[in-house]
């Protein structure tokens, strides 16, 4: 053992004399493991047994970060148990099934007592002692029944804890924080013993996972600083969900019976701070690497994936870091499923607060009065807390919508001949032709390659707009392809949203259809902004597009198409830097892919795959992206409204039904 490590081990052993740490350390040190890696293994496994730590060390024998002095992050939660926990878990499952996944599903039911904080591996036993001291001190005054009051807003649903029970719980959290900070006060010299021991210098090889600023922050943090939660105590049921799901979530929440007795436990958890903002995948199948740069997968393995570091990965593959081994490599994405954030957390110690069995009758009567509503929510404080919470969770989002049904989609390429008189005037030969067409300077012929919506397309657009209104989504700006059918769809959606006079449509040629798919050797003649305004479209004539109409190339290559869509969607998002709410983009079926993948940080699809995908997109098909500022990325999430499905319809001739024919 190196001299520095021996000195450190002596300090740890003397300070923690009589506790479990030396008993757990000694078998690992006897096998030749350095003290700092043995302590890391114990911390990563919750300091349960030396056997578990030994397994961890063997699994991480090729972990390039094994010698890095990176501590775990710890947090203290108050967790329900028994029948109440079962009902909350049932709510978790049902709310996910009926209303899709939201942020609350990332973590188990809990009340946050202390935010995540760092603690060096050799000091973790001090946290256990702090938990015991705080629990023993507050055991006699801990509330027999914790009253839960339901609160709901457009983006948050949960139970609030108020009154004197909340004060006692806060006092417990404060006591733990004070004790932990005193007992686990970490000297900066301990860090340098780790980092300068022979053969155990700072390891920054893991693809720059640990930045210089990160290490600086850790080096300068002289003491273990634990901050108790001082805000409104709450048990979150749903967070950052779609507004149209609020009513359903409230109904499910009201069905949770709160009369069940419940033992509450204070639980100490830890996580790997390096992967806080990563996606977590769970391996579903076993995978044996075919190349040296691939990961071995076993069912149940957790993989940390940084969406911003996927440039090297081919379609269908991702680059990730295995929690089990610490190794980095490629893996097939379809062998995995998304996991919850807390699935990779490690539970350390718990302190369970007993119920009425060991308390006197006075506290029994207090529990009865609490059940009868003594601790009702304090309205003013609750409202201000909810407003503050709501202000922090508003997100920028982008809703990409395909236009409605177009006339040539139903009546074929010769549709214009079917509705034109010999002198070039429009008439309506079928009810699915629109009632009229806007005026164009060059006459009706220009509609041939720039067709309008059919009557059904108009109806579809209005249905979608009405559904968006019911969903509660807030549209902040609208961008449309210059194709008439797209501008029409945007106008009709805005009319149903009651926003047609408040929001102007910004025409962006950069999101026009791939010109290779357009008929003819020249780009189609599209209506000018002046013609659109004359036709009663509320157009923003002051908008400067990312890609001018004159720059559209006929029969452009796939790469040229992808590049202009990327440039356009980046400008669209940057045009509204301060806007919250949704940016509506009305374009073609191809835009659901070409205008979302740049936001998601994904490379373009293969051209053949792209063409196959676009063929399957129906009228008013939607893709919805949200900006996750906490994780610094965009995510593809469920659209705010359901899809619109309709069947085919053939022309009907009444003459075929004349009697005798």
XYZ file of C-alpha atoms in Angstrom:
661
model
C 0.000 0.000 0.000
C 1.326 3.462 -0.878
C 2.407 5.709 1.975
C -0.293 8.257 1.252
C -2.961 5.566 1.226
C -1.679 4.053 4.479
C -1.861 7.446 6.132
C -5.381 8.001 4.875
C -6.522 4.540 5.931
C -5.181 5.184 9.432
C -7.105 8.448 9.641
C -10.299 6.825 8.422
C -9.930 3.855 10.767
C -9.288 6.022 13.820
C -12.157 8.405 13.145
C -14.648 5.653 12.359
C -13.421 3.253 15.030
C -16.141 0.883 16.131
C -18.179 1.365 12.951
C -18.641 -1.001 10.050
C -16.300 0.647 7.555
C -13.005 -0.966 8.756
C -14.703 -4.367 8.875
C -15.812 -3.918 5.269
C -12.509 -2.432 4.128
C -10.138 -4.980 5.595
C -11.127 -7.937 3.360
C -10.797 -5.742 0.259
C -7.448 -4.332 1.314
C -6.205 -7.846 2.127
C -6.893 -8.791 -1.488
C -4.607 -6.000 -2.660
C -7.140 -3.361 -3.670
C -6.018 0.241 -3.035
C -7.909 1.975 -0.260
C -9.441 4.620 -2.536
C -10.882 2.070 -4.993
C -12.145 -0.111 -2.134
C -13.913 2.902 -0.621
C -15.349 3.793 -4.017
C -16.727 0.266 -4.422
C -18.316 0.380 -0.971
C -19.938 3.744 -1.685
C -21.207 2.579 -5.094
C -22.888 -0.486 -3.545
C -24.436 1.229 -0.531
C -21.863 -0.163 1.947
C -23.878 -3.328 2.465
C -21.329 -6.168 2.295
C -17.711 -6.641 1.302
C -18.875 -9.336 -1.139
C -21.006 -6.850 -3.122
C -18.123 -4.392 -3.207
C -15.801 -7.149 -4.420
C -18.160 -8.032 -7.274
C -18.315 -4.339 -8.204
C -14.513 -4.109 -8.287
C -14.184 -7.159 -10.526
C -16.848 -5.799 -12.906
C -15.054 -2.430 -13.062
C -11.551 -3.815 -13.622
C -11.470 -2.093 -17.064
C -13.257 1.078 -15.962
C -11.025 3.985 -17.121
C -12.450 6.206 -14.345
C -11.794 3.736 -11.517
C -8.946 5.824 -10.075
C -10.674 9.174 -10.477
C -11.561 10.724 -7.083
C -15.158 11.411 -8.076
C -17.556 11.134 -5.116
C -21.161 10.049 -5.225
C -24.007 12.549 -4.857
C -26.399 11.932 -1.965
C -29.941 13.051 -1.171
C -32.385 12.421 1.666
C -36.014 11.603 0.897
C -39.063 10.953 3.065
C -40.779 7.935 1.532
C -44.186 6.365 2.240
C -44.498 2.634 2.796
C -47.264 0.038 3.021
C -50.770 0.498 1.569
C -50.260 4.181 0.726
C -47.150 3.376 -1.298
C -49.044 0.662 -3.166
C -51.825 3.119 -4.068
C -49.296 5.718 -5.193
C -47.535 3.150 -7.368
C -50.909 2.216 -8.833
C -51.447 5.912 -9.649
C -47.966 5.972 -11.274
C -48.893 3.059 -13.558
C -52.373 4.288 -14.457
C -51.327 7.893 -15.085
C -48.568 6.673 -17.384
C -51.000 4.434 -19.256
C -53.706 7.066 -19.705
C -51.666 10.265 -20.016
C -48.202 9.156 -21.160
C -44.991 9.516 -19.202
C -44.204 12.753 -17.357
C -41.302 13.913 -15.196
C -42.769 12.450 -11.996
C -42.376 8.936 -13.406
C -38.596 9.355 -13.321
C -38.514 8.939 -9.523
C -40.391 6.885 -6.915
C -42.992 8.555 -4.605
C -41.119 10.761 -2.148
C -40.828 14.073 -0.333
C -37.451 15.737 -0.863
C -35.802 16.621 2.464
C -32.284 17.507 1.298
C -31.131 18.281 -2.221
C -28.313 16.249 -3.760
C -24.910 16.970 -2.254
C -21.449 15.419 -2.583
C -19.676 13.448 0.124
C -16.270 11.814 -0.199
C -16.261 8.039 -0.099
C -14.454 7.763 3.233
C -17.051 10.023 4.909
C -20.250 8.221 3.902
C -20.487 6.401 7.232
C -20.824 9.828 8.832
C -24.004 10.408 6.847
C -25.456 7.236 8.332
C -24.630 8.471 11.818
C -26.184 11.863 11.041
C -29.368 10.155 9.856
C -29.618 8.123 13.053
C -28.992 11.129 15.295
C -31.583 13.260 13.526
C -34.161 10.460 13.591
C -33.658 9.729 17.279
C -33.925 13.393 18.163
C -37.227 13.934 16.290
C -38.811 10.507 16.796
C -40.998 11.587 19.699
C -42.408 14.609 17.882
C -42.695 13.147 14.382
C -46.374 13.422 13.239
C -48.449 10.288 13.755
C -50.268 11.007 10.490
C -48.818 13.203 7.772
C -51.739 15.182 6.257
C -51.637 15.350 2.459
C -53.577 18.086 0.623
C -54.026 17.770 -3.148
C -52.876 20.710 -5.257
C -53.156 21.043 -9.013
C -52.023 23.483 -11.674
C -51.598 23.420 -15.433
C -48.214 21.698 -15.107
C -48.060 20.256 -11.570
C -50.102 17.827 -9.501
C -49.163 16.647 -6.047
C -49.791 16.516 -2.315
C -48.656 19.421 -0.146
C -47.717 19.048 3.529
C -48.562 22.067 5.687
C -48.866 23.176 9.291
C -47.008 21.770 12.276
C -46.314 18.339 10.671
C -44.413 20.161 7.938
C -42.505 22.137 10.586
C -41.433 18.931 12.348
C -40.325 17.327 9.068
C -38.340 20.454 8.184
C -36.721 20.368 11.617
C -35.703 16.753 10.995
C -34.195 17.718 7.635
C -32.365 20.656 9.215
C -31.012 18.448 12.000
C -29.727 15.889 9.500
C -28.106 18.608 7.391
C -26.363 20.126 10.410
C -25.139 16.777 11.742
C -23.996 15.596 8.312
C -22.090 18.800 7.624
C -20.315 18.525 10.980
C -19.557 14.809 10.884
C -18.663 14.560 7.196
C -16.701 17.806 6.960
C -14.182 16.956 4.238
C -10.678 18.336 4.349
C -9.219 19.360 1.009
C -6.055 17.441 1.881
C -7.929 14.142 1.619
C -8.631 14.900 -2.013
C -4.959 15.433 -2.725
C -3.993 12.217 -0.961
C -6.152 10.435 -3.509
C -5.031 12.437 -6.488
C -1.298 12.433 -5.774
C -0.826 8.909 -4.425
C 1.615 7.016 -6.704
C -0.182 5.507 -9.650
C -3.481 7.181 -8.815
C -3.414 10.572 -10.485
C -6.453 12.296 -11.956
C -7.809 10.232 -14.812
C -9.415 12.423 -17.450
C -9.382 9.860 -20.223
C -13.083 9.060 -20.200
C -13.871 11.214 -23.237
C -13.817 14.451 -21.293
C -16.666 13.366 -19.060
C -15.161 15.332 -16.192
C -14.533 18.922 -17.177
C -11.926 21.168 -15.642
C -14.660 23.349 -14.169
C -16.250 20.287 -12.592
C -12.975 19.303 -10.914
C -12.307 22.871 -9.840
C -15.689 23.010 -8.163
C -14.983 19.759 -6.366
C -11.470 20.740 -5.271
C -12.695 24.031 -3.856
C -15.521 22.396 -1.950
C -13.754 22.033 1.373
C -16.664 20.691 3.375
C -19.604 18.389 2.793
C -22.351 20.990 2.449
C -25.874 19.662 3.009
C -28.792 21.976 2.258
C -32.171 21.033 3.705
C -35.282 21.715 1.653
C -36.782 25.020 2.769
C -39.546 25.215 0.164
C -43.091 23.875 0.309
C -42.915 20.198 1.245
C -44.624 18.187 -1.438
C -45.062 14.686 -2.827
C -45.223 15.070 -6.601
C -47.780 12.994 -8.496
C -47.329 14.480 -11.981
C -44.996 17.132 -13.345
C -44.622 18.790 -16.747
C -47.578 17.022 -18.306
C -49.791 18.231 -21.138
C -52.504 20.615 -19.959
C -55.260 18.542 -21.567
C -54.322 15.671 -19.227
C -54.874 17.724 -16.080
C -58.483 16.682 -15.537
C -57.738 12.965 -15.958
C -54.767 13.162 -13.601
C -56.854 14.962 -10.988
C -59.526 12.250 -11.148
C -56.901 9.551 -10.662
C -55.336 11.471 -7.770
C -58.638 11.930 -5.971
C -59.116 8.161 -6.093
C -56.019 7.640 -3.901
C -57.307 6.761 -0.398
C -55.440 8.845 2.172
C -56.944 7.183 5.225
C -54.474 4.302 5.205
C -51.973 4.163 8.037
C -48.465 4.723 6.757
C -45.002 4.374 8.182
C -42.717 7.006 6.734
C -39.039 6.295 6.221
C -36.204 8.730 5.698
C -34.062 7.123 2.987
C -30.565 8.120 1.925
C -29.829 7.556 -1.790
C -26.791 8.181 -3.944
C -26.168 8.586 -7.678
C -23.222 9.017 -10.030
C -22.963 12.763 -10.541
C -21.338 12.382 -13.976
C -24.523 11.073 -15.574
C -27.173 13.336 -14.064
C -28.170 14.823 -17.428
C -27.809 11.637 -19.455
C -30.561 9.371 -20.729
C -30.780 6.009 -18.995
C -31.366 2.847 -21.027
C -32.083 -0.654 -19.723
C -30.812 -3.663 -21.672
C -33.609 -6.052 -22.653
C -31.513 -8.749 -24.302
C -28.033 -10.170 -24.111
C -25.560 -8.837 -26.661
C -22.058 -10.126 -27.365
C -19.774 -7.561 -29.025
C -18.821 -8.132 -32.649
C -16.129 -5.453 -32.517
C -13.733 -4.210 -29.857
C -15.528 -0.864 -29.541
C -18.895 -2.425 -28.615
C -20.368 -3.017 -25.167
C -21.313 -6.362 -23.693
C -24.964 -6.316 -22.612
C -26.740 -8.507 -20.105
C -30.500 -8.204 -19.484
C -31.082 -5.585 -16.812
C -27.872 -3.636 -17.429
C -28.222 0.137 -17.268
C -26.513 2.292 -19.887
C -25.922 6.049 -19.622
C -26.257 7.842 -22.971
C -25.370 11.448 -23.723
C -27.567 12.542 -26.680
C -25.045 15.248 -27.590
C -22.264 12.685 -28.158
C -23.922 10.470 -30.772
C -22.277 11.846 -33.921
C -20.077 8.771 -34.263
C -22.953 6.303 -33.983
C -24.616 4.782 -37.053
C -28.380 4.596 -37.489
C -29.814 2.190 -34.918
C -26.757 2.389 -32.652
C -25.864 4.578 -29.687
C -22.719 5.256 -27.670
C -23.116 4.716 -23.950
C -21.385 3.958 -20.686
C -22.315 0.813 -18.782
C -23.200 1.328 -15.133
C -22.178 -2.260 -14.396
C -18.652 -2.029 -15.854
C -17.954 1.689 -16.345
C -16.844 0.954 -19.929
C -17.825 3.025 -22.933
C -18.829 1.655 -26.333
C -21.428 1.174 -29.045
C -24.610 -0.816 -28.513
C -27.715 -1.594 -30.624
C -30.481 0.757 -29.519
C -33.253 -1.784 -30.221
C -31.758 -4.052 -27.536
C -32.720 -1.468 -24.914
C -35.640 0.427 -23.465
C -35.834 3.774 -21.671
C -35.413 3.490 -17.918
C -36.268 5.935 -15.150
C -33.669 8.232 -13.671
C -33.902 6.715 -10.183
C -33.460 3.121 -11.409
C -29.700 3.568 -11.156
C -29.711 5.209 -7.710
C -28.271 3.271 -4.775
C -30.197 3.040 -1.507
C -27.929 3.341 1.535
C -29.674 3.626 4.896
C -33.218 4.224 6.121
C -34.712 5.539 9.334
C -38.303 4.423 9.964
C -40.597 6.555 12.099
C -42.927 4.400 14.245
C -46.632 5.071 14.381
C -49.044 5.359 17.304
C -48.166 2.064 18.986
C -45.422 3.649 21.106
C -46.971 7.083 21.534
C -49.330 8.337 24.212
C -53.050 8.915 23.890
C -52.587 12.660 23.515
C -50.825 12.104 20.234
C -53.515 9.623 19.216
C -56.087 12.365 19.652
C -53.857 14.749 17.723
C -53.750 12.258 14.868
C -57.558 12.099 14.908
C -57.868 15.868 14.720
C -55.407 15.954 11.803
C -57.457 13.396 9.905
C -60.476 15.625 10.486
C -58.809 18.484 8.631
C -56.853 20.463 11.239
C -53.978 20.959 8.807
C -55.707 22.466 5.787
C -53.582 24.130 3.094
C -52.639 27.745 3.546
C -54.137 29.196 0.377
C -51.943 32.246 -0.107
C -48.672 30.409 0.333
C -49.861 27.493 -1.805
C -50.865 29.735 -4.688
C -47.598 31.632 -4.672
C -45.649 28.368 -4.537
C -47.590 26.963 -7.467
C -47.147 30.125 -9.490
C -43.424 30.061 -8.863
C -43.298 26.386 -9.788
C -45.332 26.951 -12.949
C -43.026 29.781 -14.027
C -39.993 27.506 -13.838
C -41.382 24.635 -15.910
C -42.637 26.464 -18.992
C -40.787 25.151 -22.000
C -40.206 26.151 -25.561
C -41.610 23.552 -27.937
C -42.006 22.986 -31.670
C -45.102 21.370 -33.194
C -44.577 20.255 -36.812
C -47.814 19.529 -38.685
C -48.422 18.178 -42.165
C -51.006 20.040 -44.266
C -54.513 18.703 -44.869
C -55.745 16.691 -47.829
C -54.974 18.371 -51.186
C -57.299 18.197 -54.210
C -54.865 16.453 -56.553
C -54.425 13.742 -53.914
C -58.053 12.765 -54.572
C -58.705 13.780 -58.181
C -55.290 13.110 -59.699
C -52.966 15.171 -61.855
C -55.792 16.245 -64.152
C -57.782 17.814 -61.313
C -57.483 21.315 -62.784
C -59.032 20.222 -66.094
C -62.003 18.799 -64.154
C -62.839 22.140 -62.538
C -61.985 24.628 -65.312
C -64.316 26.102 -67.905
C -63.026 26.674 -71.482
C -62.514 30.348 -70.707
C -60.335 29.514 -67.653
C -62.839 30.015 -64.856
C -63.205 27.774 -61.818
C -66.307 25.732 -61.015
C -66.986 23.006 -58.441
C -67.617 19.599 -60.078
C -67.568 17.635 -56.799
C -68.303 18.560 -53.193
C -64.724 17.733 -52.262
C -63.477 20.535 -54.474
C -63.190 23.800 -52.512
C -66.013 26.308 -52.911
C -63.650 28.844 -54.478
C -59.997 29.532 -55.227
C -57.986 32.641 -54.324
C -57.109 35.018 -57.157
C -53.675 34.695 -58.750
C -52.078 37.221 -61.038
C -51.368 34.635 -63.766
C -54.737 32.973 -63.546
C -55.962 29.519 -62.573
C -53.195 27.628 -64.365
C -50.699 28.371 -61.581
C -52.725 26.135 -59.243
C -51.724 23.063 -61.229
C -48.491 22.497 -59.283
C -49.579 24.443 -56.203
C -52.935 22.823 -55.402
C -55.279 23.985 -52.639
C -56.850 21.932 -49.880
C -59.858 19.839 -50.708
C -63.081 20.356 -48.764
C -62.082 17.392 -46.606
C -58.650 18.957 -46.127
C -60.304 22.131 -44.868
C -62.447 20.055 -42.512
C -59.403 18.114 -41.274
C -57.524 21.319 -40.534
C -60.407 22.716 -38.528
C -60.749 19.473 -36.541
C -57.050 19.614 -35.689
C -57.262 23.279 -34.680
C -60.276 22.605 -32.480
C -58.474 19.697 -30.804
C -55.424 21.892 -30.176
C -57.709 24.460 -28.561
C -59.132 21.808 -26.234
C -55.636 20.559 -25.376
C -54.715 23.894 -23.836
C -51.473 24.206 -25.797
C -50.273 27.802 -26.188
C -49.131 28.656 -29.707
C -46.666 31.537 -29.663
C -45.728 31.794 -33.362
C -46.560 30.149 -36.697
C -44.331 29.328 -39.667
C -45.607 27.815 -42.918
C -44.222 26.483 -46.149
C -45.088 28.821 -49.086
C -47.236 26.067 -50.662
C -50.874 27.191 -50.671
C -52.095 24.042 -48.927
C -49.716 24.709 -46.006
C -50.658 28.379 -45.626
C -54.344 27.392 -45.774
C -53.859 24.754 -43.076
C -52.053 27.234 -40.840
C -54.829 29.809 -41.276
C -57.583 27.311 -40.471
C -55.794 26.027 -37.345
C -55.313 29.598 -36.130
C -58.981 30.337 -36.711
C -60.009 27.420 -34.516
C -57.505 28.556 -31.873
C -59.069 32.056 -31.992
C -55.646 33.439 -32.897
C -56.100 34.332 -36.561
C -55.960 38.077 -35.793
C -53.309 37.879 -33.064
C -50.624 35.785 -34.747
C -49.321 36.417 -38.253
C -48.158 33.554 -40.447
C -44.470 33.701 -41.310
C -43.864 32.122 -44.706
C -40.577 30.192 -44.743
C -39.516 28.776 -48.166
C -36.754 26.800 -46.452
C -39.290 24.247 -45.199
C -40.866 23.694 -48.627
C -41.153 20.128 -49.938
C -38.090 18.342 -51.370
C -38.144 19.768 -54.902
C -37.091 16.421 -56.390
C -40.612 15.234 -55.567
C -42.265 18.185 -57.305
C -43.517 17.791 -60.872
C -41.606 19.543 -63.654
C -38.044 20.688 -64.145
C -38.601 24.046 -62.483
C -39.774 24.927 -59.019
C -43.546 25.481 -58.861
C -44.947 28.971 -59.132
C -46.152 29.836 -55.633
C -48.363 32.681 -54.484
C -46.518 35.851 -53.527
C -46.937 37.422 -50.099
C -49.023 40.182 -51.676
C -51.342 37.650 -53.308
C -51.727 35.805 -50.020
C -52.598 39.030 -48.202
C -55.164 39.910 -50.897
C -56.661 36.440 -50.355
C -57.220 37.340 -46.662
C -54.272 35.431 -45.195
C -52.733 37.233 -42.199
C -49.136 37.144 -43.465
C -46.126 38.679 -41.714
C -44.595 40.629 -44.603
C -41.739 41.855 -42.387
C -40.361 38.370 -41.741
C -37.003 37.688 -43.395
C -36.866 33.973 -44.225
C -33.812 31.810 -43.664
C -34.043 30.580 -47.248
C -35.497 32.951 -49.875
C -37.945 31.545 -52.407
C -35.643 32.450 -55.273
C -32.939 30.158 -53.834
C -35.014 26.985 -54.174
C -33.322 24.649 -56.653
C -35.342 22.378 -58.966
C -34.700 18.651 -58.434
C -32.274 19.357 -55.570
C -30.255 16.549 -54.020
C -31.297 14.975 -50.724
C -28.330 16.573 -48.959
C -29.264 20.023 -50.310
C -32.811 19.520 -49.079
C -31.663 18.405 -45.610
C -29.227 21.311 -45.325
C -31.827 23.980 -46.091
C -34.359 22.431 -43.691
C -31.720 22.353 -40.957
C -30.764 25.987 -41.517
C -34.422 26.994 -41.593
C -35.520 25.249 -38.406
C -32.500 26.615 -36.531
C -33.448 30.165 -37.556
C -37.099 29.517 -36.720
C -36.202 28.505 -33.172
C -33.708 31.355 -32.802
C -36.246 33.869 -34.123
C -38.302 33.331 -30.962
C -35.612 33.215 -28.228
C -37.781 34.667 -25.470
C -41.024 32.935 -26.404
C -42.429 30.202 -24.238
C -45.099 27.907 -25.577
C -45.208 26.133 -28.903
C -43.853 27.215 -32.277
C -46.237 25.840 -34.913
C -44.637 24.748 -38.194
C -47.094 23.798 -40.942
C -45.332 22.092 -43.800
C -45.233 18.818 -45.728
C -45.009 15.230 -44.539
C -41.258 15.277 -45.092
C -40.875 18.112 -42.569
C -41.927 15.853 -39.700
C -38.520 14.250 -40.099
C -36.312 16.921 -41.673
C -37.411 19.677 -39.255
C -37.209 17.628 -36.045
C -33.985 15.626 -36.369
C -31.789 18.771 -36.349
C -33.403 19.823 -33.054
C -32.889 16.367 -31.569
C -29.236 16.391 -32.599
C -29.730 13.374 -34.869
C -28.074 12.873 -38.266
C -30.248 12.672 -41.420
C -31.791 9.316 -42.243
C -30.664 7.327 -45.220
C -32.476 8.631 -48.309
C -34.356 5.366 -48.913
C -35.503 5.123 -45.299
C -36.592 8.761 -45.425
C -38.766 8.177 -48.512
C -40.396 5.080 -46.995
C -41.163 6.938 -43.766
C -42.697 9.995 -45.401
C -45.111 7.889 -47.474
C -46.773 6.724 -44.262
C -47.469 10.186 -42.807
C -51.204 11.051 -42.987
C -52.840 14.424 -43.421
C -52.408 16.533 -40.255
C -49.752 14.128 -38.962
C -47.792 15.762 -36.123
C -44.426 15.571 -34.377
C -43.844 17.484 -31.140
C -40.423 18.495 -29.749
C -39.809 20.042 -26.336
C -36.694 21.831 -25.103
C -35.359 20.300 -21.902
C -33.319 23.161 -20.466
C -32.303 21.150 -17.407
C -30.560 18.590 -19.609
C -29.616 20.993 -22.405
C -31.379 19.135 -25.205
C -34.591 18.747 -27.212
C -36.812 15.692 -26.838
C -39.485 14.145 -29.060
C -42.638 13.737 -26.952
C -46.300 12.862 -27.469
C -48.190 15.427 -29.592
C -50.863 17.373 -27.698
C -53.681 15.824 -29.776
C -54.442 12.410 -31.206
C -53.956 11.436 -34.824
C -56.692 11.926 -37.433
C -57.652 8.704 -39.247
C -60.093 8.537 -42.142
C -61.035 6.029 -44.813
C -60.994 6.136 -48.594
C -64.099 7.136 -50.531
C -65.054 6.483 -54.176
C -67.146 8.620 -56.523
C -70.859 7.752 -56.583
C -73.090 7.912 -59.700
C -76.777 7.867 -58.891
C -77.619 6.793 -62.480
C -76.223 3.351 -61.757
C -79.071 2.865 -59.286
C -81.955 3.660 -61.634
C -84.481 0.836 -61.543
C -83.777 -1.690 -64.286
C -80.158 -0.699 -64.937
